Amino acid sequence: MSNRNLTFLLLIAVTVSACGGGGGGGGDSISPPTEEGWTENVFYPASNFADQCAVPRTGIDPTTRLAYNDDIGTRIDENNWLRSWSNDTYLWYDEIIDRDPTLYSTADYFDLLVTEAVTLSGAPKDKFHYTYSTDEWVSLSESGVQAGYGAQWIITADAPPRALYVAYTDANSPATAPGIDLGRGDKILEVDGVDLTYANTQTEIDMINAGLFPSSAGETHRFLVQNAGSTITRTIALISAEVVTETVQQVQSIPTATGNVGYMAFHSHLSTAEAALVDAVNTLQTESISDLILDIRYNTGGFLSIASELSYMIAGMAATTDKTFEALRFNDKYQDINPITGQTLEPVPFFSTSQGFSVSAGQSLPALNLPRVFVLTGENTCSASESIINALRGIDVEVIQIGGTTCGKPFGFYPEDNCGTTYFTIQFETLNDKDFGEYADGFSPSNDVTFGEVSVPGCAVADDLLKALGDPTEARLATALTYRDTGSCPPVSTGYNSLATTQLSRPLTRGDGIITRTPWLQNRVIKPPSR
């Protein structure tokens, strides 16, 4: 059905076959609800309402190459589909307050189909609930293409006085064009003449968001930029383009007195990352590295199968054979069956062959056969990236964490299209080979653990915006190299290069500074075959 074949997981990207949007309890012999009313806590199969659209699509579905399945329906049909689908597959379905679907817009209704519980730290239990335009989701997840400038924003203060910087840029993008030359640590002061630091009216915020997140290619926006580590400012005009995300950067071997150390910055588990990671590991193999530093500080997640492949390429065959990369646990309606695929639940293995994302399926993957790995992390290390940490720890590969606490997302879901919107609602939790998956408050270096976080050997080190990624003197990379030799952590740094940074993949808003902007990559994704 349309794009439901794109199965998006919080932790795992596995090739599976999907078979529909699920039913949900009783009442099959009773007529489904209509616009005239509903019955609280009585649910009908989601299939009764699937593809009944207020505005049906026409033409050919680019994913299936078949005509769209959309039929003429109503907003109420779309809401009833959401209600039944959530009741059937949502991990905490029994914590959803059942509300009348006739009273809300579809977007507002979906926002209400979540648990309202909080964690022990007071954070929302479910902070990963969102939608995407199906067309945009397909374009980004499959090809890595998105309208933008090729600059990843990070924010160190999300409410006035704000501070927004460039974390890194993609090669051959508008951000790196001659005369523009945006680079890591450059600070954005103004967007289209609006002061980003203190803007607080809705009009100002909207103008800033329109500039930071262009909706299409060909838009021109002006930025006042303060050069990294300098008081010098300059005004540039950025023209948005369809940018291909550079998923892996700065692959290199760093010579040390005790052997070569491999380094790669891995930014995204997009389809294109499969080929990029294979190339990176092949390169590092030729350098005869004795250790690997994997920089995932800005990697918010994506296809979980790619995380499984990379974990295999780090650990190798001997360590991963017959081991579980991740196991999925759905709600209590489904103890043994995957409710999305209809298949018997089986653990996800460490994939030793390519899964067909951007390398032909079935190709043997190279392996470094390392007994340990250093990971550079931060609060943007999320989902599939955390799966790498948890899965390797589950098979006793030593993981040493340098940087900041990860986001904490041991949950996942399958993306589900209905009527042109792809919905993401948490449907399972994940466990490693040792049946561990309780890291909802994140992984944290052992010298900086607070309540609820999972302690991992290593050092807490702030992001260093004054040095390029891959520079051996950059604070997190330098600490990893030092810890490798001494086993000790440096004092906590202060100053410009110690700013805590939050990746801005979402727009600013009036008041507290940030609202969620459909961050699909902060999740695990499964890509099944077409159905």
Short mmCIF file of C-alpha atoms in Angstrom, two decimals:
data_model
loop_
_atom_site.label_atom_id
_atom_site.label_comp_id
_atom_site.label_asym_id
_atom_site.label_seq_id
_atom_site.Cartn_x
_atom_site.Cartn_y
_atom_site.Cartn_z
CA MET A 1 0.00 0.00 0.00
CA SER A 2 1.57 3.20 -1.13
CA ASN A 3 4.75 3.76 0.88
CA ARG A 4 4.02 1.53 3.83
CA ASN A 5 6.76 -0.67 2.52
CA LEU A 6 9.25 1.79 3.98
CA THR A 7 9.67 0.34 7.45
CA PHE A 8 11.36 2.83 9.71
CA LEU A 9 12.82 1.59 12.99
CA LEU A 10 14.26 3.47 15.85
CA LEU A 11 17.14 1.02 16.24
CA ILE A 12 17.30 -1.52 13.44
CA ALA A 13 17.23 -1.52 9.66
CA VAL A 14 16.33 -5.01 8.59
CA THR A 15 15.01 -6.26 5.27
CA VAL A 16 11.60 -7.70 5.95
CA SER A 17 8.32 -8.10 4.11
CA ALA A 18 5.44 -5.96 5.27
CA CYS A 19 1.84 -7.00 5.23
CA GLY A 20 -0.35 -4.18 6.35
CA GLY A 21 -1.45 -1.74 8.93
CA GLY A 22 -2.85 -4.12 11.46
CA GLY A 23 -6.22 -4.66 13.02
CA GLY A 24 -7.12 -3.89 16.54
CA GLY A 25 -9.62 -5.36 18.78
CA GLY A 26 -13.16 -6.35 18.44
CA GLY A 27 -16.25 -5.32 16.63
CA ASP A 28 -15.62 -6.70 13.15
CA SER A 29 -19.31 -7.63 12.89
CA ILE A 30 -20.39 -4.11 13.81
CA SER A 31 -20.49 -1.32 11.27
CA PRO A 32 -17.42 0.92 11.54
CA PRO A 33 -17.91 4.40 12.98
CA THR A 34 -18.80 7.29 10.71
CA GLU A 35 -18.84 11.05 11.01
CA GLU A 36 -21.99 10.73 13.07
CA GLY A 37 -20.23 9.29 16.11
CA TRP A 38 -17.83 6.88 17.74
CA THR A 39 -17.77 4.46 20.66
CA GLU A 40 -15.05 4.92 23.21
CA ASN A 41 -12.60 2.00 23.46
CA VAL A 42 -14.23 0.10 20.58
CA PHE A 43 -11.76 -0.33 17.75
CA TYR A 44 -12.10 -1.66 14.23
CA PRO A 45 -9.34 -2.98 11.96
CA ALA A 46 -7.22 -0.20 10.55
CA SER A 47 -7.67 -1.82 7.13
CA ASN A 48 -11.32 -0.67 7.23
CA PHE A 49 -10.12 2.92 6.86
CA ALA A 50 -6.77 2.61 5.04
CA ASP A 51 -6.34 4.69 1.88
CA GLN A 52 -9.67 6.48 2.35
CA CYS A 53 -8.43 10.00 1.83
CA ALA A 54 -9.88 13.46 2.07
CA VAL A 55 -7.64 14.37 -0.88
CA PRO A 56 -6.76 11.17 -2.77
CA ARG A 57 -3.51 11.09 -4.71
CA THR A 58 -3.53 10.29 -8.40
CA GLY A 59 -0.83 8.97 -10.68
CA ILE A 60 1.97 6.48 -9.99
CA ASP A 61 3.48 5.71 -6.61
CA PRO A 62 7.25 6.22 -7.12
CA THR A 63 8.03 3.45 -4.62
CA THR A 64 5.82 0.65 -5.94
CA ARG A 65 5.65 1.90 -9.56
CA LEU A 66 1.93 1.19 -9.38
CA ALA A 67 -1.08 3.48 -9.17
CA TYR A 68 -1.76 4.88 -5.72
CA ASN A 69 -4.33 2.91 -3.72
CA ASP A 70 -6.03 6.10 -2.50
CA ASP A 71 -9.83 6.21 -2.61
CA ILE A 72 -12.21 9.06 -1.89
CA GLY A 73 -12.75 9.37 1.84
CA THR A 74 -12.90 11.96 4.59
CA ARG A 75 -10.83 13.47 7.36
CA ILE A 76 -12.76 11.21 9.74
CA ASP A 77 -11.68 8.13 7.79
CA GLU A 78 -8.06 9.21 8.08
CA ASN A 79 -8.45 9.83 11.81
CA ASN A 80 -10.14 6.47 12.35
CA TRP A 81 -7.26 4.78 10.55
CA LEU A 82 -4.80 6.51 12.87
CA ARG A 83 -6.84 5.57 15.93
CA SER A 84 -7.08 1.86 15.05
CA TRP A 85 -3.51 1.60 13.80
CA SER A 86 -2.19 3.18 17.00
CA ASN A 87 -4.33 0.99 19.23
CA ASP A 88 -3.05 -2.08 17.42
CA THR A 89 0.69 -1.38 17.11
CA TYR A 90 1.72 1.44 19.47
CA LEU A 91 4.08 0.10 22.14
CA TRP A 92 2.11 1.80 24.94
CA TYR A 93 -1.33 1.57 23.30
CA ASP A 94 -3.05 1.16 26.69
CA GLU A 95 -1.72 4.56 27.79
CA ILE A 96 -3.37 6.50 24.94
CA ILE A 97 -6.41 8.52 25.99
CA ASP A 98 -9.12 7.53 23.51
CA ARG A 99 -10.56 10.72 22.02
CA ASP A 100 -13.36 11.31 19.53
CA PRO A 101 -11.74 11.31 16.05
CA THR A 102 -14.43 13.59 14.64
CA LEU A 103 -13.30 16.54 16.73
CA TYR A 104 -9.77 17.10 15.44
CA SER A 105 -7.78 17.79 12.33
CA THR A 106 -5.74 14.77 11.26
CA ALA A 107 -2.44 16.40 12.24
CA ASP A 108 -3.73 17.38 15.68
CA TYR A 109 -5.32 13.97 16.23
CA PHE A 110 -2.09 12.12 15.52
CA ASP A 111 -0.26 14.34 18.02
CA LEU A 112 -2.70 13.13 20.72
CA LEU A 113 -2.20 9.41 20.03
CA VAL A 114 0.69 9.05 22.47
CA THR A 115 1.28 8.19 26.09
CA GLU A 116 1.31 11.16 28.44
CA ALA A 117 3.58 9.39 30.93
CA VAL A 118 7.02 10.71 31.85
CA THR A 119 10.30 9.05 32.79
CA LEU A 120 11.84 9.16 36.26
CA SER A 121 13.78 12.23 35.19
CA GLY A 122 10.55 13.97 34.20
CA ALA A 123 11.12 13.78 30.45
CA PRO A 124 8.27 12.64 28.19
CA LYS A 125 8.20 8.87 27.87
CA ASP A 126 7.53 9.27 24.16
CA LYS A 127 9.44 12.14 22.56
CA PHE A 128 9.76 10.53 19.13
CA HIS A 129 6.31 10.91 17.58
CA TYR A 130 6.06 12.74 14.27
CA THR A 131 5.07 12.76 10.61
CA TYR A 132 6.67 13.45 7.27
CA SER A 133 5.30 14.22 3.85
CA THR A 134 5.62 10.84 2.14
CA ASP A 135 7.25 12.38 -0.94
CA GLU A 136 9.84 14.12 1.21
CA TRP A 137 10.42 11.02 3.33
CA VAL A 138 11.04 8.83 0.28
CA SER A 139 13.41 11.35 -1.27
CA LEU A 140 15.48 11.86 1.86
CA SER A 141 15.58 8.31 3.21
CA GLU A 142 16.33 6.62 -0.10
CA SER A 143 18.74 9.05 -1.74
CA GLY A 144 19.88 11.40 1.00
CA VAL A 145 18.62 14.32 -1.10
CA GLN A 146 17.00 17.28 0.63
CA ALA A 147 16.65 20.95 -0.17
CA GLY A 148 19.21 22.92 1.79
CA TYR A 149 22.70 24.35 1.80
CA GLY A 150 24.83 21.40 2.88
CA ALA A 151 25.49 22.92 6.31
CA GLN A 152 24.48 21.19 9.55
CA TRP A 153 23.41 23.70 12.19
CA ILE A 154 24.05 23.22 15.90
CA ILE A 155 22.66 25.41 18.63
CA THR A 156 24.26 26.08 22.00
CA ALA A 157 21.44 28.19 23.38
CA ASP A 158 17.92 27.68 22.08
CA ALA A 159 16.25 30.61 23.82
CA PRO A 160 17.36 34.25 23.68
CA PRO A 161 20.23 34.99 23.68
CA ARG A 162 20.56 32.18 21.14
CA ALA A 163 23.79 30.95 19.59
CA LEU A 164 23.78 28.99 16.34
CA TYR A 165 26.86 27.52 14.63
CA VAL A 166 27.91 25.36 11.70
CA ALA A 167 28.84 21.82 12.82
CA TYR A 168 30.09 20.58 9.44
CA THR A 169 29.39 20.96 5.75
CA ASP A 170 28.88 18.61 2.81
CA ALA A 171 31.33 18.77 -0.06
CA ASN A 172 30.20 20.34 -3.34
CA SER A 173 27.26 22.08 -1.68
CA PRO A 174 26.13 25.72 -1.58
CA ALA A 175 27.78 26.08 1.85
CA THR A 176 31.22 25.29 0.42
CA ALA A 177 30.90 27.24 -2.84
CA PRO A 178 33.65 29.78 -3.68
CA GLY A 179 33.00 33.04 -1.86
CA ILE A 180 30.74 31.32 0.68
CA ASP A 181 33.11 28.90 2.41
CA LEU A 182 31.06 28.19 5.52
CA GLY A 183 32.99 26.06 7.96
CA ARG A 184 32.81 24.38 11.33
CA GLY A 185 32.40 26.89 14.15
CA ASP A 186 31.10 29.76 12.02
CA LYS A 187 28.35 31.55 13.97
CA ILE A 188 25.09 32.71 12.38
CA LEU A 189 24.11 36.15 13.71
CA GLU A 190 21.34 37.19 11.33
CA VAL A 191 19.05 35.51 8.81
CA ASP A 192 17.51 37.73 6.13
CA GLY A 193 18.14 40.77 8.32
CA VAL A 194 16.55 39.26 11.45
CA ASP A 195 18.69 39.08 14.59
CA LEU A 196 18.80 35.38 15.42
CA THR A 197 20.16 36.00 18.90
CA TYR A 198 17.17 37.89 20.28
CA ALA A 199 14.34 37.40 17.77
CA ASN A 200 11.14 36.60 19.63
CA THR A 201 8.11 37.62 17.58
CA GLN A 202 6.42 34.95 15.54
CA THR A 203 7.11 36.87 12.33
CA GLU A 204 10.83 37.04 13.12
CA ILE A 205 10.98 33.38 14.06
CA ASP A 206 9.19 32.40 10.84
CA MET A 207 11.67 34.41 8.77
CA ILE A 208 14.63 32.75 10.50
CA ASN A 209 13.19 29.28 10.00
CA ALA A 210 12.46 29.98 6.34
CA GLY A 211 16.11 30.92 5.88
CA LEU A 212 17.64 28.10 7.90
CA PHE A 213 15.35 25.43 6.45
CA PRO A 214 14.47 26.29 2.83
CA SER A 215 11.47 24.35 1.59
CA SER A 216 12.74 23.96 -1.97
CA ALA A 217 15.77 24.42 -4.17
CA GLY A 218 16.50 27.82 -5.69
CA GLU A 219 15.66 29.96 -2.66
CA THR A 220 18.08 32.80 -1.81
CA HIS A 221 18.62 33.84 1.80
CA ARG A 222 21.16 36.21 3.33
CA PHE A 223 23.17 35.41 6.44
CA LEU A 224 25.40 37.53 8.69
CA VAL A 225 28.20 35.18 9.73
CA GLN A 226 30.89 35.53 12.37
CA ASN A 227 33.96 33.54 11.41
CA ALA A 228 34.99 30.74 13.78
CA GLY A 229 37.21 31.93 16.63
CA SER A 230 37.11 35.50 15.35
CA THR A 231 35.22 38.77 15.70
CA ILE A 232 35.22 39.24 11.93
CA THR A 233 31.76 39.14 10.33
CA ARG A 234 30.65 38.85 6.73
CA THR A 235 27.36 38.75 4.84
CA ILE A 236 26.74 35.89 2.44
CA ALA A 237 23.86 34.91 0.15
CA LEU A 238 23.08 31.20 0.18
CA ILE A 239 21.05 29.66 -2.65
CA SER A 240 19.38 26.41 -1.64
CA ALA A 241 19.84 23.31 -3.75
CA GLU A 242 19.00 19.62 -3.72
CA VAL A 243 21.93 18.53 -1.57
CA VAL A 244 23.19 14.96 -1.32
CA THR A 245 24.16 14.25 2.28
CA GLU A 246 27.80 13.25 2.74
CA THR A 247 27.25 10.37 5.15
CA VAL A 248 30.90 9.52 5.86
CA GLN A 249 33.72 12.05 6.07
CA GLN A 250 37.39 12.38 7.05
CA VAL A 251 38.35 8.71 6.71
CA GLN A 252 41.98 8.55 7.73
CA SER A 253 44.73 6.73 9.59
CA ILE A 254 46.43 8.60 12.45
CA PRO A 255 49.97 7.33 13.16
CA THR A 256 50.89 6.88 16.83
CA ALA A 257 53.80 5.31 18.69
CA THR A 258 51.63 2.27 19.38
CA GLY A 259 50.18 1.76 15.91
CA ASN A 260 47.91 3.38 13.37
CA VAL A 261 44.51 4.55 14.61
CA GLY A 262 41.64 4.72 12.17
CA TYR A 263 39.15 7.60 12.24
CA MET A 264 35.93 8.26 10.39
CA ALA A 265 33.11 10.74 10.92
CA PHE A 266 29.86 8.86 10.29
CA HIS A 267 26.94 11.28 10.07
CA SER A 268 23.87 9.41 8.88
CA HIS A 269 22.46 5.91 8.34
CA LEU A 270 21.00 6.79 4.94
CA SER A 271 20.91 4.29 2.07
CA THR A 272 23.99 5.89 0.54
CA ALA A 273 25.98 5.20 3.73
CA GLU A 274 26.22 1.50 2.92
CA ALA A 275 28.63 2.07 0.03
CA ALA A 276 30.45 4.87 1.85
CA LEU A 277 31.10 2.68 4.91
CA VAL A 278 32.32 -0.24 2.82
CA ASP A 279 34.75 2.10 1.07
CA ALA A 280 35.88 3.54 4.41
CA VAL A 281 36.53 0.14 5.98
CA ASN A 282 38.39 -1.03 2.88
CA THR A 283 40.57 2.07 3.13
CA LEU A 284 41.28 1.52 6.82
CA GLN A 285 42.12 -2.13 6.19
CA THR A 286 44.97 -1.09 3.91
CA GLU A 287 46.32 1.11 6.72
CA SER A 288 46.62 -1.85 9.14
CA ILE A 289 44.95 0.06 11.96
CA SER A 290 45.11 -1.28 15.52
CA ASP A 291 42.17 0.79 16.81
CA LEU A 292 39.20 2.68 15.39
CA ILE A 293 37.72 5.99 16.50
CA LEU A 294 34.16 6.22 15.20
CA ASP A 295 32.84 9.78 15.33
CA ILE A 296 29.04 9.60 15.63
CA ARG A 297 28.50 12.80 17.63
CA TYR A 298 26.09 14.15 14.97
CA ASN A 299 24.63 10.83 13.80
CA THR A 300 20.98 10.80 14.81
CA GLY A 301 20.18 7.41 13.26
CA GLY A 302 18.48 5.95 10.21
CA PHE A 303 18.41 2.49 8.66
CA LEU A 304 19.23 -0.04 11.34
CA SER A 305 20.51 -2.65 8.92
CA ILE A 306 23.33 -0.27 8.09
CA ALA A 307 24.16 -0.05 11.81
CA SER A 308 24.23 -3.86 11.88
CA GLU A 309 26.53 -3.96 8.86
CA LEU A 310 28.93 -1.42 10.37
CA SER A 311 28.99 -3.28 13.69
CA TYR A 312 29.94 -6.44 11.83
CA MET A 313 32.64 -4.57 9.90
CA ILE A 314 34.11 -3.38 13.21
CA ALA A 315 33.95 -6.68 15.12
CA GLY A 316 34.31 -9.28 12.38
CA MET A 317 33.00 -12.78 11.81
CA ALA A 318 34.39 -14.56 14.87
CA ALA A 319 32.81 -12.12 17.31
CA THR A 320 29.41 -11.87 15.61
CA THR A 321 28.54 -15.35 14.30
CA ASP A 322 25.24 -16.57 15.75
CA LYS A 323 24.95 -13.41 17.85
CA THR A 324 21.99 -11.04 18.08
CA PHE A 325 22.48 -7.50 16.87
CA GLU A 326 19.06 -6.49 18.13
CA ALA A 327 15.85 -8.20 19.12
CA LEU A 328 12.49 -6.43 18.87
CA ARG A 329 9.84 -6.52 21.57
CA PHE A 330 6.37 -5.27 20.59
CA ASN A 331 3.36 -4.53 22.79
CA ASP A 332 1.74 -7.32 24.80
CA LYS A 333 -0.67 -8.19 21.98
CA TYR A 334 2.26 -9.58 20.03
CA GLN A 335 4.49 -11.86 22.06
CA ASP A 336 5.76 -13.98 19.17
CA ILE A 337 4.62 -12.27 15.96
CA ASN A 338 5.77 -9.05 14.35
CA PRO A 339 2.45 -7.18 13.90
CA ILE A 340 3.72 -5.25 10.89
CA THR A 341 5.21 -8.10 8.87
CA GLY A 342 3.10 -10.96 10.25
CA GLN A 343 6.27 -13.01 10.61
CA THR A 344 7.50 -14.91 13.64
CA LEU A 345 9.75 -12.70 15.70
CA GLU A 346 13.39 -13.48 15.05
CA PRO A 347 16.40 -11.55 16.34
CA VAL A 348 18.24 -9.29 13.90
CA PRO A 349 21.73 -10.65 13.21
CA PHE A 350 24.98 -8.85 12.57
CA PHE A 351 24.86 -8.64 8.78
CA SER A 352 28.04 -9.93 7.15
CA THR A 353 26.79 -9.20 3.65
CA SER A 354 25.38 -6.06 2.06
CA GLN A 355 21.63 -5.60 2.27
CA GLY A 356 21.17 -3.82 -1.05
CA PHE A 357 20.91 -0.17 0.03
CA SER A 358 23.69 1.21 -2.18
CA VAL A 359 25.79 -1.94 -2.64
CA SER A 360 24.39 -4.93 -4.52
CA ALA A 361 22.75 -7.27 -2.03
CA GLY A 362 24.68 -10.30 -0.87
CA GLN A 363 28.20 -8.91 -1.22
CA SER A 364 30.62 -9.97 1.53
CA LEU A 365 31.49 -7.06 3.79
CA PRO A 366 35.06 -6.23 4.80
CA ALA A 367 35.89 -6.48 8.50
CA LEU A 368 38.46 -4.85 10.79
CA ASN A 369 38.19 -7.61 13.44
CA LEU A 370 38.75 -5.20 16.33
CA PRO A 371 38.23 -6.17 19.98
CA ARG A 372 37.40 -2.57 20.93
CA VAL A 373 36.20 0.70 19.43
CA PHE A 374 36.26 4.33 20.59
CA VAL A 375 33.04 6.25 19.91
CA LEU A 376 32.82 10.05 19.93
CA THR A 377 29.31 10.95 21.05
CA GLY A 378 26.94 13.74 22.03
CA GLU A 379 23.26 14.37 22.59
CA ASN A 380 22.72 13.98 18.85
CA THR A 381 24.04 10.40 18.94
CA CYS A 382 20.72 8.67 18.72
CA SER A 383 18.77 5.59 17.73
CA ALA A 384 20.66 3.47 15.19
CA SER A 385 23.91 5.03 16.39
CA GLU A 386 23.14 3.94 19.93
CA SER A 387 22.39 0.49 18.54
CA ILE A 388 26.03 0.21 17.48
CA ILE A 389 27.12 0.92 21.06
CA ASN A 390 24.60 -1.42 22.67
CA ALA A 391 25.03 -4.27 20.18
CA LEU A 392 28.84 -4.29 20.41
CA ARG A 393 28.68 -4.21 24.21
CA GLY A 394 26.30 -7.15 23.97
CA ILE A 395 29.00 -9.31 22.34
CA ASP A 396 31.80 -8.08 24.63
CA VAL A 397 33.51 -5.79 22.16
CA GLU A 398 34.98 -3.08 24.40
CA VAL A 399 33.32 0.26 23.74
CA ILE A 400 35.02 3.41 25.05
CA GLN A 401 32.86 6.54 24.96
CA ILE A 402 34.38 10.00 24.56
CA GLY A 403 32.14 13.07 24.51
CA GLY A 404 28.63 13.61 25.82
CA THR A 405 25.59 11.59 26.86
CA THR A 406 23.64 10.09 23.95
CA CYS A 407 19.98 10.86 23.31
CA GLY A 408 18.53 7.64 24.74
CA LYS A 409 16.27 5.90 22.23
CA PRO A 410 16.01 2.12 22.61
CA PHE A 411 12.70 2.17 20.73
CA GLY A 412 11.68 1.91 17.11
CA PHE A 413 8.90 1.95 14.58
CA TYR A 414 7.93 1.23 11.04
CA PRO A 415 7.04 4.26 8.93
CA GLU A 416 3.49 3.96 7.66
CA ASP A 417 2.06 5.93 4.76
CA ASN A 418 -1.60 6.85 4.56
CA CYS A 419 -2.97 9.40 2.10
CA GLY A 420 0.38 11.06 1.43
CA THR A 421 1.59 11.41 5.01
CA THR A 422 4.09 8.98 6.53
CA TYR A 423 3.47 8.43 10.25
CA PHE A 424 6.02 7.41 12.86
CA THR A 425 4.75 6.00 16.15
CA ILE A 426 6.82 3.89 18.56
CA GLN A 427 6.01 0.22 18.09
CA PHE A 428 8.81 -1.73 19.76
CA GLU A 429 11.74 -1.66 22.12
CA THR A 430 15.09 -3.29 21.35
CA LEU A 431 17.50 -5.58 23.17
CA ASN A 432 21.08 -6.70 22.50
CA ASP A 433 22.53 -10.22 22.68
CA LYS A 434 22.52 -9.98 26.48
CA ASP A 435 18.85 -8.91 26.50
CA PHE A 436 19.78 -5.39 27.55
CA GLY A 437 18.02 -2.32 26.20
CA GLU A 438 17.31 -0.07 29.16
CA TYR A 439 19.08 3.11 28.11
CA ALA A 440 16.20 5.54 27.68
CA ASP A 441 18.29 8.20 29.43
CA GLY A 442 21.25 7.52 27.15
CA PHE A 443 24.79 6.18 27.41
CA SER A 444 27.21 8.40 29.31
CA PRO A 445 30.99 8.37 29.81
CA SER A 446 31.79 6.86 33.19
CA ASN A 447 33.24 10.08 34.66
CA ASP A 448 30.01 12.00 34.05
CA VAL A 449 27.07 9.72 34.86
CA THR A 450 23.92 11.19 36.38
CA PHE A 451 20.63 9.58 37.39
CA GLY A 452 19.32 7.05 34.89
CA GLU A 453 22.18 7.04 32.38
CA VAL A 454 24.08 3.89 31.46
CA SER A 455 27.77 4.18 32.34
CA VAL A 456 30.30 3.38 29.61
CA PRO A 457 34.08 3.54 30.17
CA GLY A 458 35.46 6.82 28.86
CA CYS A 459 35.59 10.57 29.30
CA ALA A 460 33.09 13.42 29.15
CA VAL A 461 34.46 16.05 26.76
CA ALA A 462 32.61 19.03 25.30
CA ASP A 463 32.33 19.60 21.57
CA ASP A 464 35.21 21.59 20.11
CA LEU A 465 33.93 23.99 17.47
CA LEU A 466 37.32 25.58 16.85
CA LYS A 467 38.88 22.49 15.31
CA ALA A 468 37.88 20.51 12.23
CA LEU A 469 36.43 17.05 12.55
CA GLY A 470 39.29 14.61 12.14
CA ASP A 471 41.91 17.05 13.44
CA PRO A 472 43.94 15.07 16.02
CA THR A 473 43.98 18.18 18.23
CA GLU A 474 40.15 18.50 18.26
CA ALA A 475 39.12 18.00 21.89
CA ARG A 476 37.13 14.77 21.61
CA LEU A 477 39.48 13.10 19.14
CA ALA A 478 42.54 14.20 21.12
CA THR A 479 41.02 12.80 24.31
CA ALA A 480 40.36 9.45 22.63
CA LEU A 481 43.97 9.26 21.51
CA THR A 482 45.21 10.17 25.00
CA TYR A 483 42.87 7.73 26.74
CA ARG A 484 44.08 5.01 24.41
CA ASP A 485 47.62 5.51 25.74
CA THR A 486 46.98 6.39 29.37
CA GLY A 487 43.50 5.18 30.31
CA SER A 488 42.87 8.52 32.02
CA CYS A 489 40.61 11.51 31.31
CA PRO A 490 41.65 15.17 31.10
CA PRO A 491 40.09 17.88 33.28
CA VAL A 492 36.76 19.19 32.02
CA SER A 493 37.46 21.97 29.55
CA THR A 494 35.87 25.40 29.62
CA GLY A 495 35.48 28.24 27.18
CA TYR A 496 34.34 28.48 23.57
CA ASN A 497 35.28 24.97 22.65
CA SER A 498 33.40 23.47 25.60
CA LEU A 499 29.93 24.63 24.56
CA ALA A 500 27.26 21.97 24.72
CA THR A 501 25.80 21.67 21.25
CA THR A 502 22.42 20.52 20.05
CA GLN A 503 22.03 19.64 16.39
CA LEU A 504 19.37 21.88 14.91
CA SER A 505 17.35 19.65 12.61
CA ARG A 506 14.21 21.46 13.73
CA PRO A 507 13.05 25.07 13.56
CA LEU A 508 13.14 27.70 16.24
CA THR A 509 9.91 28.77 17.86
CA ARG A 510 8.83 31.71 19.92
CA GLY A 511 9.49 31.31 23.63
CA ASP A 512 11.58 28.29 24.57
CA GLY A 513 13.39 28.24 21.27
CA ILE A 514 12.81 24.86 19.60
CA ILE A 515 10.03 22.66 18.37
CA THR A 516 10.40 19.25 16.79
CA ARG A 517 10.81 19.31 13.03
CA THR A 518 10.09 15.74 11.99
CA PRO A 519 13.60 14.42 12.69
CA TRP A 520 13.18 11.07 10.95
CA LEU A 521 16.84 10.27 11.28
CA GLN A 522 16.53 10.19 15.06
CA ASN A 523 15.14 6.71 14.69
CA ARG A 524 15.79 3.16 13.60
CA VAL A 525 14.52 2.25 10.18
CA ILE A 526 13.64 -1.04 8.50
CA LYS A 527 13.40 -1.21 4.73
CA PRO A 528 11.24 -4.13 3.58
CA PRO A 529 10.76 -5.29 -0.02
CA SER A 530 7.85 -3.85 -1.96
CA ARG A 531 4.47 -5.41 -1.41
#
